[in-house]
Amino acid sequence: MYKCGNIAIIGGGSWATAIAKIVLDHTQHIGWYMRRDDRIEDFQRMGHNPAYLTSVHFDVNKIFFSSDINKIVQNYDTLIFVTPSPYLKNHLKKLKTRLRDKFVITAIKGIVPDENLVCSEYFHQVYDVPYENLACIGGPSHAEEVALERLSYLTIGCMDKEKAQSFAQLISSDFIKTKTSTDVVGIEYSSVLKNVYAIAAGICSGLKYGDNFQSVLMSNAIQEMNRFLTAIYPLDRNINDSVYMGDLLVTGYSNFSRNRTFGTMIGKGYSVKSAQIEMEMIAEGFFGTKCMKEINRHWHVNMPILDAVYNILYERISPQIEIKLLTDSFR
């Protein structure tokens, strides 16, 4: 069985903190890269992340913190990247250490802007990491619920089934159930699209559309997701699996969903900028919407929900008008 070796977390947000918690439940030590030295100092002093999931306490003696990404990459075998997708390139620009021989796991639910690549494709094309050394973590999972040890189901995607199984077993517990998949690209794209659809759900909520319509929106969203995944990466996948449909539903309906919250604010009349400022957290779907629109210009998949969200966020078309046109297209 493949051994994951020493494990490090790259990123300091909510999901990074939740993943660090579940990894430390099964290992004696982790490395942890955070960009800001002041955050590291506060973390070490207080025993918890000073900015995210502050109720989760850590034994800081089991953590090697560093704001130098090269130190972390040099000394650890498995690297779990959990930065917001818009910032990934800037973090990696500082990297002078080779990634090719590392086991790179991405828990980033977004696309690398400007490159229009999901993270596994980006690591493969830019950093020459072989696909067998690339994995992803798929939901459905909110960081807040994982931190509270509420029952969650994660899918580990990797072309190397042995590596996927090794990491899946490592993080399994009474409250974390795991399974594996080889559909890395499909899982990553579905995690981007579900954020877009959660924004749509939030916009409709802000416009006072009820639960009856929300269910129709979600059923159309899963069909749209399936059309796109089938076009770009044909595979014998079951779109009803939890990593696809389950992740869509939890992101579209949950109060923990920052993408739904962002969409709700837009539906209530906030501008994009004012909604982003008030949230103080990144809604990945905002960036994902533009990237997916640009990607789909090549594939020409019928994606009316994506188009509607794009028109509202980037073309400044009235949510009332755009969603009315969308509802008329549903059956």
XYZ file of N, CA, C and O in Angstrom, residues 140-146 148 150 194-195 197-199 201-202 205 211 214 218 245-264 279:
164
model
N -19.803 16.101 -0.873
C -20.293 17.343 -0.264
C -19.727 17.568 1.139
O -19.753 16.654 1.966
N -19.237 18.774 1.357
C -18.647 19.050 2.670
C -18.510 20.544 2.893
O -17.919 21.229 2.057
N -19.049 21.033 3.975
C -18.779 22.391 4.417
C -17.734 22.327 5.519
O -17.802 21.474 6.408
N -16.780 23.233 5.458
C -15.720 23.260 6.463
C -16.288 23.344 7.870
O -15.791 22.687 8.797
N -17.352 24.143 8.037
C -17.924 24.349 9.371
C -18.449 23.034 9.951
O -18.274 22.764 11.146
N -19.080 22.217 9.125
C -19.638 20.959 9.626
C -18.546 19.928 9.885
O -18.635 19.151 10.843
N -17.530 19.904 9.032
C -16.398 19.010 9.276
C -15.736 19.371 10.602
O -15.406 18.500 11.415
N -17.110 20.700 13.143
C -18.012 20.317 14.233
C -18.166 18.801 14.360
O -18.943 18.320 15.192
N -19.553 16.767 12.300
C -20.815 16.252 11.793
C -20.525 15.314 10.634
O -19.600 15.544 9.850
N -20.969 23.694 -9.376
C -21.944 23.742 -8.272
C -21.893 25.085 -7.553
O -22.910 25.548 -7.023
N -20.731 25.747 -7.562
C -20.655 27.090 -6.982
C -21.421 28.104 -7.826
O -22.079 29.007 -7.297
N -24.005 27.365 -9.695
C -25.429 27.077 -9.512
C -25.913 27.510 -8.129
O -27.081 27.873 -7.957
N -25.021 27.494 -7.150
C -25.390 27.995 -5.819
C -25.620 29.496 -5.853
O -26.505 30.012 -5.157
N -24.829 30.213 -6.649
C -25.084 31.648 -6.823
C -26.455 31.851 -7.452
O -27.232 32.717 -7.022
N -29.007 29.865 -7.207
C -30.005 29.562 -6.171
C -30.155 30.733 -5.207
O -31.272 31.068 -4.794
N -29.036 31.352 -4.858
C -29.089 32.506 -3.961
C -29.797 33.689 -4.599
O -30.592 34.370 -3.948
N -33.408 33.056 -4.444
C -33.882 33.238 -3.076
C -34.042 34.723 -2.758
O -35.039 35.145 -2.159
N -39.459 27.470 -2.653
C -38.848 26.149 -2.665
C -39.246 25.338 -3.894
O -38.447 24.534 -4.398
N -36.958 26.407 -6.562
C -35.574 26.012 -6.260
C -35.321 24.555 -6.635
O -34.247 24.208 -7.132
N -32.486 23.258 -9.280
C -31.458 22.266 -8.975
C -31.520 21.074 -9.918
O -30.486 20.537 -10.319
N -24.005 15.306 -7.476
C -25.303 15.828 -7.051
C -25.301 16.252 -5.594
O -25.851 17.301 -5.235
N -24.695 15.461 -4.729
C -24.686 15.801 -3.305
C -23.996 17.128 -3.040
O -24.480 17.957 -2.263
N -22.859 17.345 -3.714
C -22.131 18.598 -3.538
C -22.937 19.769 -4.084
O -22.931 20.867 -3.515
N -23.638 19.536 -5.193
C -24.505 20.581 -5.740
C -25.605 20.953 -4.756
O -25.860 22.132 -4.499
N -26.254 19.951 -4.177
C -27.384 20.220 -3.293
C -26.951 20.956 -2.022
O -27.598 21.919 -1.601
N -25.866 20.517 -1.407
C -25.456 21.156 -0.148
C -25.011 22.592 -0.393
O -25.255 23.485 0.420
N -24.382 22.844 -1.533
C -23.924 24.200 -1.833
C -25.090 25.096 -2.240
O -25.093 26.300 -1.966
N -26.082 24.502 -2.890
C -27.223 25.284 -3.342
C -28.224 25.609 -2.259
O -28.935 26.617 -2.351
N -28.276 24.778 -1.207
C -29.316 24.940 -0.194
C -28.818 25.414 1.170
O -29.572 25.996 1.946
N -27.566 25.157 1.504
C -27.113 25.358 2.887
C -26.853 26.824 3.227
O -26.355 27.597 2.404
N -27.151 27.178 4.474
C -26.822 28.510 4.979
C -25.326 28.709 5.167
O -24.858 29.840 5.323
N -24.547 27.612 5.180
C -23.095 27.723 5.273
C -22.473 28.118 3.933
O -21.295 28.460 3.877
N -23.232 28.016 2.844
C -22.695 28.223 1.496
C -22.444 29.704 1.227
O -23.378 30.500 1.125
N -21.190 30.071 1.085
C -20.879 31.477 0.814
C -21.303 31.877 -0.604
O -21.608 33.039 -0.862
N -21.333 30.915 -1.528
C -21.784 31.224 -2.884
C -23.285 31.500 -2.912
O -23.733 32.427 -3.581
N -24.053 30.718 -2.179
C -25.486 30.996 -2.085
C -25.714 32.354 -1.392
O -26.563 33.141 -1.816
N -24.953 32.610 -0.337
C -25.078 33.887 0.369
C -24.779 35.057 -0.561
O -25.502 36.065 -0.580
N -23.719 34.925 -1.326
C -23.349 35.953 -2.304
C -24.481 36.169 -3.302
O -24.883 37.307 -3.584
N -25.034 35.079 -3.839
C -26.130 35.185 -4.789
C -27.368 35.824 -4.185
O -28.051 36.629 -4.835
N -27.664 35.480 -2.930
C -28.830 36.061 -2.252
C -28.696 37.573 -2.155
O -29.667 38.319 -2.367
N -19.326 40.506 2.504
C -19.102 39.102 2.870
C -17.769 38.893 3.574
O -17.643 38.062 4.452
